Amino acid sequence: MAKYRVRVSTGEGFGAGTWDKMSVTIVGTQGETPPLRLDHLGIEFTAGAEEDFEVKPPQDVGQVLLLRVHKAPPALPLLLGPLAADAWFCRWFQLTPPRGAPLRFPCYQWLEGAGTLVLREGAAKVSWADHHHKLQQQRQEEIQARQEMYSWKTYNPGWPHCLDEETVKDLDLNIKYSVAKNANFYLRGGSAFAELKIKGLLDRKGSWKSLSEMKRVFSFRKTPAVEYVFEHWQEDTFFASQFLNGLNPVLIRRCHRLPENFPVTNAMVAPVLGPGTSLQAELERGSLFLVDHGILSGVRTNVINGRPQFSAAPMTLLYQRPGPGPLLPLAIQLSQTPGPDSPIFLPSDDKWDWLLAKTWVRNAEFSVHEALTHLLQAHLLPEVFTLATLRQLPHCHPLFKLLIPHTRYTLHINTLARELLIAPKQVVDRSTGLGIGGFSELIQRNMEQLNYSVLCLPEDIRARGVEDIPGYYYRDDGMQIWGAVERFVSEIISIYYPSDVSVRDDNELQAWVWEIFSKGFLGRESSGLPSSLETREALVQYVTMVIFNCSAKHSAISAGQFDSCAWVPNLPPSMQLPPPTSKGQARPEGFIATLPPVNASCDVIITLWLLSKEPGDRRPLGTYPDEHFTEEAPRQSIAAFQSRLAQISQDIRARNQGLALPYTYLDPPLIENSISI
């Protein structure tokens, strides 16, 4: 009888090994073997082990097509107690036939309890490239099984659909946090909670007594960026710079014509513009920029500690001085309706009037960022990408192999958010100015206007007219990373799709795109999101968009949350008094009274501290320890991608040495491959 050599690799993580017994069935073009036991003296399948076995099939099965892996409890399960039905993380199998080269079968999955898993040799295959009926059948059965395992639900009307699971305890091990990551997550949160609890701040429902008292929280967890914010938060240049490189660097746009509901006059802005120019001249020159938080107009607000909270929908006009000069704020209107009760605030106003107006803008930034830029665009939509990938693409599909590292832990963190963050009586509901009702309303509004171009960085930069504004590091670094991802994706696509026709003929790809369109964008054609893909060029842009939004974009708008919010006046999550309707009324004590109460401030700070840093078990952008691709061509593309990212990082770090506040959020080694926090 012919002998096959079987090599098995078990994962290294906690609990990856198993006491269970393994066997394999070799499926070939001429039949299949019975289950062949993988057994030798000693303990098998321990964490981190690579082990060799010999099996002797009773018959020749022809060319090998599939490998069925059978996992069964040991013969004496009662002696092992709770270990009897343990899980096993398999990295890969390697099968060496009597004649021919070794065949690698990537797995990188958990097997829970007793069961069978079907593996394919590692070469990526588009559906039309699979000619044997057994391989076609395997693809269909795998997709059907995953569609039964991962299903959709509507969490809120008008929101993108999401995974139909209630708690993280219900999740399949393959989408759950690792033991180490889960433990670190709760340890970080617990230590922060305990510190502020001991200080008595989490239980204080009243207002802050003074700005100096806030330093008690400021000392909670210091970073260089937090200290910089504390030192510079009142400065106009820092206020303006946060629209470029702060937490929400996606709203600022060039303004060639003032909105009719923002009646700024030349006399108002002349002190900042200086002699020899005018408002109209600067509009025509393209040196004015607008940040409009109009989506907040009329949004419902929350009640915190029994007190109603307030919101504004401001418009902010900014001026880019010629040369290397800083971006400066020119005017702020706190509503979308001009009039006697909605004055236009200016840098020349009383110090406290101007500071209060800027703080209202920062509160608007918090609301729009957390509800839309972060929750909707960087969590809910990537969950759609993730779920569609699991439901529509088999493991052997090149797009599955390319995308699966960029979906790691996304379903876990989003399920956890629905448990602990955006559920009734949780953080958003008890401590933000809009609460769940306001967040939901904002998401519903934004879903009506969200466009594909917003998710594609080059198009977004062009649409906002901010290609050449200086000192815009989010744009500079983001475009470098977009370019590196796009080139990588283009290389992978060219390997497996020889023509536009090959894209159109890939039914699995088209089902994936359609599911994202229908479940994520609710079938809204005005979104511009494709419902099908017709060309290789369109496919490259689409996959680049998915990877960028699941990695770099999330890092840019998430990693700095604690840096921005630790000093509460810089990013207040709520406002306890209504926006001012006249000038000359603001006072230090009124400013303090407007800021969020102590307990709500601390609740949000703890949350954003927890969400600003990965709790261990990291995989930086371009790091692929799970070797889903086995062919040489994609592996060369991965190496080239990693090399380009290393050069980008080197350039960013050289640039940052000359900055008072380094921009680090898009430094590739600090970007996670996926949305996992």
XYZ file of C-alpha atoms in Angstrom:
677
model
C 0.000 0.000 0.000
C 1.141 3.508 -0.813
C 2.154 5.694 2.132
C 1.169 9.319 2.598
C 3.013 11.548 5.016
C 0.778 13.970 6.935
C 2.212 16.958 8.745
C -0.067 18.887 11.115
C 0.498 22.348 12.618
C -1.385 23.409 15.766
C -1.772 27.065 16.754
C 0.334 28.616 19.514
C -2.353 30.527 21.414
C -3.756 29.671 24.819
C -6.044 26.633 24.550
C -5.061 25.882 20.938
C -4.116 22.258 21.653
C -6.521 19.394 22.136
C -6.822 15.955 23.709
C -9.233 14.873 20.981
C -8.361 12.261 18.377
C -7.862 13.142 14.712
C -8.246 11.275 11.467
C -8.266 12.318 7.836
C -10.092 11.222 4.720
C -8.228 11.808 1.456
C -10.622 12.677 -1.375
C -9.342 12.269 -4.922
C -10.494 12.135 -8.501
C -10.949 8.335 -8.278
C -12.642 8.050 -4.890
C -11.843 8.588 -1.256
C -10.228 6.733 1.610
C -11.921 5.733 4.843
C -10.926 7.871 7.860
C -7.203 7.339 8.506
C -6.159 7.718 12.120
C -3.395 10.218 13.003
C -1.766 8.515 15.940
C 1.654 7.876 17.433
C 3.149 7.411 20.860
C 2.878 10.346 23.230
C 0.676 13.412 23.414
C -0.459 14.845 20.091
C -1.778 18.206 18.890
C -0.335 20.345 21.676
C -0.157 24.131 21.273
C 2.592 25.180 18.873
C 3.385 21.632 17.752
C 4.167 20.494 14.212
C 3.840 16.711 13.996
C 4.373 14.067 11.324
C 2.220 11.008 10.746
C 2.154 8.226 8.192
C -1.098 6.870 6.776
C -1.666 3.970 4.392
C -4.852 4.254 2.287
C -6.286 0.883 1.222
C -6.740 2.140 -2.353
C -5.482 4.709 -4.841
C -7.766 7.748 -4.941
C -6.085 9.454 -7.891
C -5.206 13.142 -7.857
C -5.905 14.580 -4.414
C -8.745 17.128 -4.349
C -9.789 17.539 -0.713
C -8.842 16.589 2.814
C -11.556 15.861 5.351
C -10.399 16.350 8.936
C -12.354 14.419 11.580
C -12.166 15.383 15.235
C -13.570 13.043 17.916
C -13.345 12.931 21.710
C -10.868 10.483 23.278
C -11.950 6.949 24.122
C -12.250 7.750 27.843
C -13.879 11.221 27.911
C -15.107 10.810 31.497
C -11.525 10.726 32.788
C -10.838 14.092 31.187
C -13.895 15.874 32.515
C -14.332 19.324 30.884
C -11.483 18.626 28.444
C -13.563 15.944 26.728
C -15.136 18.369 24.222
C -12.288 20.833 23.917
C -11.535 23.034 20.901
C -8.490 22.817 18.649
C -6.911 25.542 16.522
C -5.428 24.045 13.371
C -3.014 26.125 11.315
C -2.552 23.770 8.392
C -2.143 20.230 7.124
C 0.535 19.156 4.670
C 0.013 15.981 2.672
C 2.925 14.388 0.841
C 1.720 11.728 -1.619
C 3.873 8.724 -2.602
C 4.817 10.521 -5.810
C 4.794 14.262 -6.200
C 5.359 17.446 -4.239
C 3.844 18.158 -0.798
C 0.367 19.706 -0.816
C -0.348 22.448 1.771
C -3.923 22.709 3.075
C -4.366 26.031 4.965
C -6.888 25.921 7.791
C -6.408 28.650 10.453
C -9.679 27.735 12.138
C -10.986 26.477 15.444
C -12.728 23.105 15.525
C -15.088 22.922 18.479
C -16.240 19.575 19.800
C -16.630 16.575 17.514
C -17.001 17.226 13.823
C -15.566 17.271 10.336
C -13.876 20.076 8.438
C -13.177 19.958 4.714
C -9.917 21.555 3.554
C -8.647 22.356 0.068
C -5.131 22.575 -1.244
C -3.923 26.150 -0.790
C -3.891 27.477 -4.363
C -6.524 30.220 -4.594
C -9.257 29.535 -7.118
C -12.048 31.682 -8.528
C -15.240 29.661 -9.032
C -14.948 29.471 -12.823
C -11.437 27.992 -12.415
C -12.728 24.945 -10.500
C -13.548 22.297 -13.079
C -14.059 19.162 -11.009
C -17.612 18.681 -9.756
C -16.391 17.659 -6.275
C -14.597 20.993 -5.888
C -17.623 22.940 -7.097
C -19.803 21.003 -4.674
C -17.392 21.703 -1.809
C -17.543 25.470 -2.491
C -21.340 25.449 -2.437
C -21.559 23.361 0.731
C -19.039 25.569 2.545
C -20.936 28.750 1.649
C -24.261 27.183 2.637
C -22.860 26.130 6.025
C -21.446 29.577 6.726
C -24.670 31.292 5.718
C -26.461 29.123 8.273
C -23.856 29.938 10.920
C -23.669 33.716 10.293
C -26.967 35.434 9.596
C -28.170 39.044 9.348
C -30.485 41.069 11.546
C -31.733 44.652 11.698
C -30.464 46.264 14.908
C -32.153 49.632 14.326
C -34.331 50.779 11.395
C -32.296 52.656 8.812
C -28.962 51.277 10.086
C -26.755 48.843 8.153
C -27.673 45.252 8.992
C -25.446 43.330 11.390
C -24.633 39.889 12.788
C -27.602 38.164 14.384
C -26.089 37.401 17.799
C -27.008 38.951 21.143
C -23.786 38.628 23.162
C -20.132 37.747 22.624
C -20.744 34.541 24.598
C -22.868 33.341 21.673
C -20.114 33.818 19.092
C -18.324 31.051 17.252
C -14.693 30.718 18.390
C -13.452 31.699 14.937
C -14.738 35.264 15.343
C -14.141 35.670 19.095
C -11.322 37.504 20.838
C -8.447 35.281 21.851
C -8.207 34.486 25.563
C -5.255 36.877 25.919
C -6.937 39.765 24.126
C -10.163 39.315 26.072
C -8.332 39.263 29.425
C -6.302 42.376 28.572
C -9.425 44.228 27.466
C -11.202 43.741 30.780
C -8.057 44.352 32.845
C -7.527 47.732 31.151
C -11.146 48.739 31.647
C -11.210 47.525 35.233
C -8.077 49.428 36.253
C -9.378 52.690 34.766
C -12.780 52.260 36.388
C -11.226 51.504 39.785
C -8.962 54.569 39.667
C -11.748 57.049 38.974
C -14.087 55.256 41.373
C -11.527 55.614 44.161
C -11.203 59.318 43.391
C -14.969 59.613 43.836
C -15.488 61.047 40.366
C -17.653 58.367 38.748
C -20.422 58.878 41.307
C -20.498 62.696 41.254
C -23.538 63.903 39.350
C -22.852 67.614 39.672
C -20.823 69.985 37.530
C -17.116 70.483 37.742
C -16.079 73.126 40.278
C -13.335 74.593 38.123
C -10.986 73.889 35.238
C -8.247 73.154 37.730
C -10.367 70.417 39.307
C -10.490 68.707 35.919
C -6.772 68.136 36.197
C -7.611 65.328 38.618
C -8.880 63.388 35.620
C -6.185 64.788 33.375
C -3.606 62.997 35.540
C -5.532 59.742 35.053
C -3.474 58.511 32.058
C -1.060 60.972 30.459
C 0.308 60.730 26.936
C 2.447 63.353 25.154
C -0.544 64.194 22.946
C -2.826 64.614 25.971
C -0.361 67.022 27.556
C -0.083 68.987 24.303
C -3.883 69.309 24.142
C -3.985 70.561 27.725
C -1.355 73.213 26.992
C -2.830 74.462 23.698
C -6.592 73.812 23.713
C -7.550 77.496 23.905
C -5.362 78.549 20.954
C -7.032 79.315 17.634
C -4.292 77.584 15.643
C -4.720 74.337 17.583
C -8.520 74.561 17.341
C -8.225 74.825 13.544
C -5.515 72.162 13.239
C -7.795 69.547 14.764
C -9.987 69.701 11.643
C -6.936 68.487 9.713
C -5.176 66.072 12.050
C -7.473 65.561 15.007
C -10.114 62.988 15.727
C -12.454 63.868 12.847
C -10.287 65.005 9.909
C -12.947 64.260 7.286
C -15.323 67.257 7.331
C -13.248 70.267 6.293
C -13.865 71.382 2.699
C -12.787 74.287 0.505
C -15.312 77.125 0.353
C -15.604 79.253 -2.808
C -19.033 80.598 -1.913
C -20.489 81.155 1.533
C -23.727 79.325 2.326
C -26.693 81.705 2.287
C -27.438 80.816 5.904
C -23.946 81.865 7.044
C -23.920 85.682 6.432
C -20.303 86.467 7.280
C -19.318 89.984 6.172
C -16.008 91.469 5.119
C -15.946 93.709 8.190
C -16.246 90.680 10.488
C -13.169 88.924 9.129
C -10.967 91.857 8.126
C -8.970 91.817 11.419
C -7.767 88.260 10.682
C -7.432 88.580 6.900
C -5.361 91.751 7.239
C -4.897 94.601 4.742
C -4.756 94.246 0.981
C -7.424 91.556 0.652
C -11.123 90.914 1.273
C -13.556 88.133 2.049
C -14.583 87.857 -1.619
C -10.972 87.856 -2.814
C -10.066 85.027 -0.439
C -13.147 83.037 -1.476
C -12.071 83.359 -5.099
C -8.461 82.504 -4.222
C -9.608 79.294 -2.526
C -8.016 80.046 0.837
C -11.231 79.717 2.870
C -12.564 76.446 4.251
C -15.835 75.417 5.850
C -16.734 72.843 8.482
C -20.495 72.381 8.586
C -22.124 70.300 11.335
C -25.566 70.892 9.846
C -26.546 67.238 10.174
C -26.979 67.927 13.907
C -29.750 70.470 13.307
C -32.821 69.550 15.341
C -31.426 66.190 16.472
C -32.937 64.781 19.649
C -30.891 65.194 22.799
C -30.397 63.172 25.954
C -31.213 63.511 29.645
C -28.275 62.948 32.033
C -28.702 62.840 35.809
C -32.272 64.049 35.308
C -31.163 67.162 33.407
C -31.863 67.783 29.700
C -28.759 68.191 27.538
C -28.262 70.487 24.550
C -26.761 70.356 21.084
C -25.800 72.839 18.368
C -25.373 72.577 14.588
C -22.516 75.032 14.002
C -20.775 76.301 10.901
C -17.103 77.249 11.126
C -15.235 79.350 8.554
C -11.450 78.955 8.411
C -8.667 80.817 6.640
C -5.426 79.407 5.284
C -2.835 82.170 5.279
C -0.475 82.364 2.283
C 2.747 80.413 2.507
C 3.391 78.130 5.444
C 1.102 80.065 7.769
C -1.342 78.210 10.033
C -5.010 77.555 9.423
C -7.099 80.012 11.494
C -10.769 80.216 12.471
C -12.546 83.305 11.106
C -16.138 82.928 12.266
C -18.504 80.530 14.027
C -22.295 80.425 13.868
C -23.867 77.934 16.282
C -27.041 77.203 14.316
C -28.157 76.739 10.734
C -30.592 79.655 11.013
C -28.999 83.123 11.144
C -30.699 85.929 13.003
C -30.648 88.007 16.173
C -30.645 84.878 18.352
C -27.816 83.254 16.395
C -24.904 85.694 16.319
C -21.711 85.041 14.397
C -18.863 84.693 16.888
C -15.450 86.107 16.004
C -11.872 85.878 17.317
C -12.157 89.580 18.203
C -15.043 88.923 20.605
C -14.661 88.687 24.364
C -12.351 85.809 25.338
C -15.086 83.732 27.006
C -17.634 84.329 24.205
C -15.120 83.077 21.638
C -13.905 80.159 23.764
C -17.484 79.043 24.446
C -18.327 79.164 20.712
C -15.267 77.045 19.877
C -16.204 74.586 22.628
C -19.667 74.183 21.115
C -17.984 73.309 17.820
C -15.837 70.750 19.630
C -18.970 69.221 21.167
C -20.464 68.974 17.668
C -17.247 67.267 16.570
C -17.688 64.697 19.352
C -21.272 63.899 18.298
C -20.623 63.661 14.564
C -17.388 61.760 15.047
C -18.660 59.171 17.494
C -22.008 58.521 15.778
C -21.015 58.779 12.114
C -17.280 58.838 11.375
C -16.556 56.203 14.020
C -19.622 54.060 14.773
C -21.284 54.078 11.347
C -18.407 54.359 8.898
C -15.639 52.614 10.859
C -17.618 49.878 12.640
C -21.068 49.205 11.197
C -20.031 49.280 7.529
C -16.872 47.189 8.080
C -19.079 44.673 9.895
C -21.071 44.418 6.672
C -17.860 43.842 4.689
C -16.849 41.173 7.206
C -20.152 39.337 7.312
C -20.561 39.361 3.526
C -17.039 37.949 3.168
C -17.842 35.070 5.531
C -21.200 34.373 3.896
C -20.358 34.665 0.198
C -16.686 33.762 -0.358
C -15.286 30.253 0.252
C -11.859 29.823 1.887
C -10.245 29.003 -1.450
C -11.407 32.246 -3.094
C -8.520 34.701 -3.632
C -10.604 37.554 -2.224
C -11.343 35.563 0.928
C -7.625 34.922 1.405
C -6.885 38.601 0.777
C -9.632 40.012 3.009
C -9.926 37.626 5.954
C -6.972 39.158 7.885
C -8.754 42.518 7.657
C -11.902 41.154 9.333
C -10.188 39.706 12.431
C -12.204 40.276 15.638
C -14.518 42.842 13.982
C -17.655 40.835 14.733
C -16.539 40.419 18.356
C -15.930 44.112 19.055
C -19.146 45.155 17.320
C -21.222 42.592 19.193
C -19.580 43.813 22.398
C -20.454 47.404 21.450
C -24.100 46.436 21.095
C -23.891 44.923 24.584
C -21.871 47.527 26.478
C -21.720 50.746 24.467
C -24.836 51.545 22.441
C -27.423 49.500 24.356
C -29.993 51.208 26.615
C -28.500 52.410 29.929
C -24.957 51.870 28.654
C -22.269 54.509 28.036
C -23.728 56.305 25.007
C -27.173 56.342 26.586
C -26.160 57.485 30.059
C -23.256 59.871 29.344
C -23.428 61.538 25.912
C -25.417 64.593 24.946
C -27.367 62.835 22.206
C -27.848 59.406 23.769
C -28.931 56.391 21.771
C -31.906 58.242 20.316
C -29.757 61.031 18.902
C -27.060 58.641 17.661
C -29.678 56.550 15.878
C -31.267 59.604 14.301
C -27.876 60.833 13.056
C -27.059 57.433 11.555
C -30.431 57.293 9.802
C -29.866 60.792 8.379
C -26.325 60.015 7.256
C -27.371 56.739 5.642
C -29.651 58.774 3.358
C -26.711 60.817 2.047
C -23.657 58.567 2.500
C -21.782 58.184 -0.778
C -19.268 55.668 -2.079
C -16.782 58.496 -2.687
C -16.639 59.248 1.059
C -15.177 55.761 1.577
C -12.562 56.179 -1.194
C -9.901 58.528 0.158
C -8.599 59.966 -3.156
C -12.139 60.785 -4.286
C -13.040 62.184 -0.866
C -9.996 64.486 -0.850
C -10.871 65.746 -4.357
C -14.556 66.192 -3.539
C -13.711 68.331 -0.492
C -11.142 70.341 -2.437
C -8.379 69.827 0.130
C -5.641 68.452 -2.122
C -3.168 71.231 -1.358
C -3.958 72.604 2.093
C -0.623 72.459 3.967
C -0.017 70.458 7.118
C -2.829 67.964 6.418
C -1.069 64.822 7.635
C -4.206 62.673 7.631
C -4.397 63.292 3.881
C -0.658 62.916 3.241
C -0.185 59.687 5.193
C -3.572 58.302 4.195
C -2.880 58.773 0.496
C 0.473 57.011 0.858
C -1.195 54.045 2.526
C -4.098 54.029 0.062
C -1.555 53.902 -2.772
C 0.338 51.012 -1.178
C -2.873 49.035 -0.569
C -4.124 49.765 -4.081
C -0.899 48.529 -5.674
C -0.966 45.379 -3.533
C -4.609 44.690 -4.393
C -3.951 45.359 -8.082
C -1.158 42.768 -8.108
C -3.352 40.148 -6.430
C -6.289 40.830 -8.746
C -4.069 40.571 -11.843
C -2.919 37.093 -10.738
C -6.415 35.625 -10.549
C -8.513 37.746 -12.932
C -7.034 37.835 -16.461
C -9.768 40.089 -17.897
C -12.864 42.161 -17.166
C -14.969 39.221 -18.296
C -13.408 37.073 -15.580
C -14.633 39.610 -13.014
C -18.166 39.647 -14.399
C -18.264 35.838 -14.522
C -17.307 35.359 -10.863
C -20.689 34.623 -9.306
C -19.304 34.482 -5.762
C -17.699 37.903 -6.132
C -20.923 39.370 -7.512
C -22.957 37.858 -4.651
C -20.492 39.417 -2.177
C -20.819 42.862 -3.757
C -24.610 42.599 -3.927
C -24.888 41.585 -0.280
C -22.797 44.585 0.811
C -24.968 46.876 -1.337
C -28.266 45.458 -0.087
C -27.418 44.835 3.585
C -24.949 47.656 4.180
C -26.348 50.455 2.032
C -29.896 49.082 2.121
C -30.102 48.914 -1.668
C -29.921 52.712 -2.049
C -28.728 53.350 -5.624
C -28.086 57.049 -4.930
C -25.219 55.968 -2.646
C -23.099 55.302 -5.716
C -21.977 52.032 -4.155
C -21.760 49.363 -6.863
C -24.297 46.551 -6.756
C -22.097 44.599 -9.171
C -18.578 44.952 -10.562
C -17.844 44.903 -14.267
C -14.101 45.552 -14.590
C -10.791 44.722 -12.936
C -10.247 48.441 -12.331
C -13.541 48.721 -10.439
C -12.702 45.587 -8.441
C -9.294 46.977 -7.430
C -10.844 50.227 -6.203
C -13.587 48.384 -4.315
C -11.258 45.950 -2.520
C -8.812 48.787 -1.742
C -11.716 50.696 -0.207
C -12.650 47.724 1.968
C -9.099 47.124 3.244
C -8.383 50.835 3.831
C -11.603 51.384 5.796
C -11.058 48.217 7.827
C -7.545 49.263 8.850
C -5.998 52.698 8.239
C -9.213 54.755 8.287
C -10.261 53.206 11.585
C -6.852 53.892 13.107
C -6.947 57.529 12.008
C -10.307 58.218 13.629
C -10.112 55.860 16.622
C -6.572 55.750 18.025
C -6.660 59.416 19.060
C -9.928 59.330 20.984
C -8.335 59.442 24.422
C -5.742 61.995 23.306
C -8.559 64.340 22.273
C -11.008 63.771 25.121
C -8.865 63.373 28.241
C -8.971 67.164 28.667
C -12.775 67.485 28.737
C -13.131 71.077 27.391
C -11.336 70.042 24.197
C -13.963 67.429 23.273
C -16.972 67.621 25.618
C -19.341 64.672 25.129
C -22.317 66.716 26.313
C -23.380 70.300 27.066
C -25.623 71.089 30.035
C -26.723 74.621 29.064
C -28.143 75.784 25.725
C -25.982 77.522 23.108
C -25.594 81.280 23.664
C -28.048 83.486 21.779
C -26.169 86.734 22.318
C -22.664 88.006 22.910
C -21.219 89.457 26.084
C -22.889 86.997 28.444
C -20.225 84.308 28.784
C -18.317 84.051 32.060
C -15.864 81.475 33.451
C -18.477 80.033 35.804
C -21.015 79.752 32.965
C -18.421 78.038 30.792
C -17.810 75.444 33.510
C -21.540 74.956 34.061
C -22.029 74.244 30.349
C -19.529 71.380 30.308
C -20.726 67.801 31.000
C -21.221 66.644 34.603
C -18.391 64.909 36.412
C -19.736 61.348 36.246
C -20.580 61.560 32.523
C -17.182 63.072 31.705
C -15.372 60.251 33.488
C -17.615 57.557 32.028
C -16.754 58.683 28.499
C -13.050 59.167 29.267
C -12.740 55.592 30.567
C -14.526 54.264 27.489
C -12.424 56.214 25.010
C -9.226 55.299 26.837
C -10.226 51.655 26.501
C -11.109 52.052 22.815
C -7.975 53.983 21.843
C -5.470 51.179 22.222
C -5.403 47.560 21.127
C -5.511 45.199 24.155
C -2.659 42.981 23.003
C -2.703 40.201 20.397
C -1.958 42.765 17.667
C -1.431 42.284 13.953
C -0.190 45.504 12.328
C -1.157 46.433 8.787
C 0.442 44.094 6.243
C 1.255 41.405 8.823
C -0.084 38.030 7.681
C 1.085 35.227 10.005
C -1.813 33.068 8.780
C -0.510 31.934 5.404
C -3.722 31.639 3.413
C -1.874 32.223 0.136
C 0.504 29.374 -0.693
C 1.586 30.273 -4.249
C 4.761 32.219 -4.906
C 3.210 35.149 -6.836
C 0.887 36.437 -4.064
C 3.592 35.823 -1.464
C 5.928 38.095 -3.441
C 3.195 40.734 -3.568
C 2.788 40.519 0.213
C 6.526 41.010 0.696
C 6.523 44.032 -1.638
C 3.514 45.493 0.226
C 5.320 45.093 3.538
C 8.394 46.791 2.103
C 6.349 49.770 0.881
C 4.665 50.111 4.281
C 8.073 50.074 5.982
C 9.239 52.943 3.760
C 6.052 54.912 4.491
C 6.643 54.429 8.213
C 10.227 55.603 7.872
C 9.084 58.760 6.050
C 6.361 59.499 8.620
C 8.759 59.141 11.539
C 11.313 61.425 9.872
C 8.608 64.056 9.295
C 7.295 63.742 12.841
C 10.669 64.609 14.326
C 10.084 68.182 13.215
C 6.533 68.492 14.566
C 5.587 69.857 17.971
C 2.684 67.381 17.942
C 3.697 64.294 15.908
C 0.953 62.751 13.777
C 1.247 59.019 14.489
C -2.209 57.603 13.843
C -1.348 56.453 10.293
C 2.139 55.110 10.989
C 1.795 51.567 9.512
C 3.232 49.617 12.508
C 0.624 51.340 14.715
C -2.292 50.521 12.394
C -4.151 47.304 13.100
C -4.929 45.030 10.138
C -8.582 45.007 11.165
C -11.136 46.713 13.368
C -10.668 44.838 16.604
C -11.230 47.511 19.265
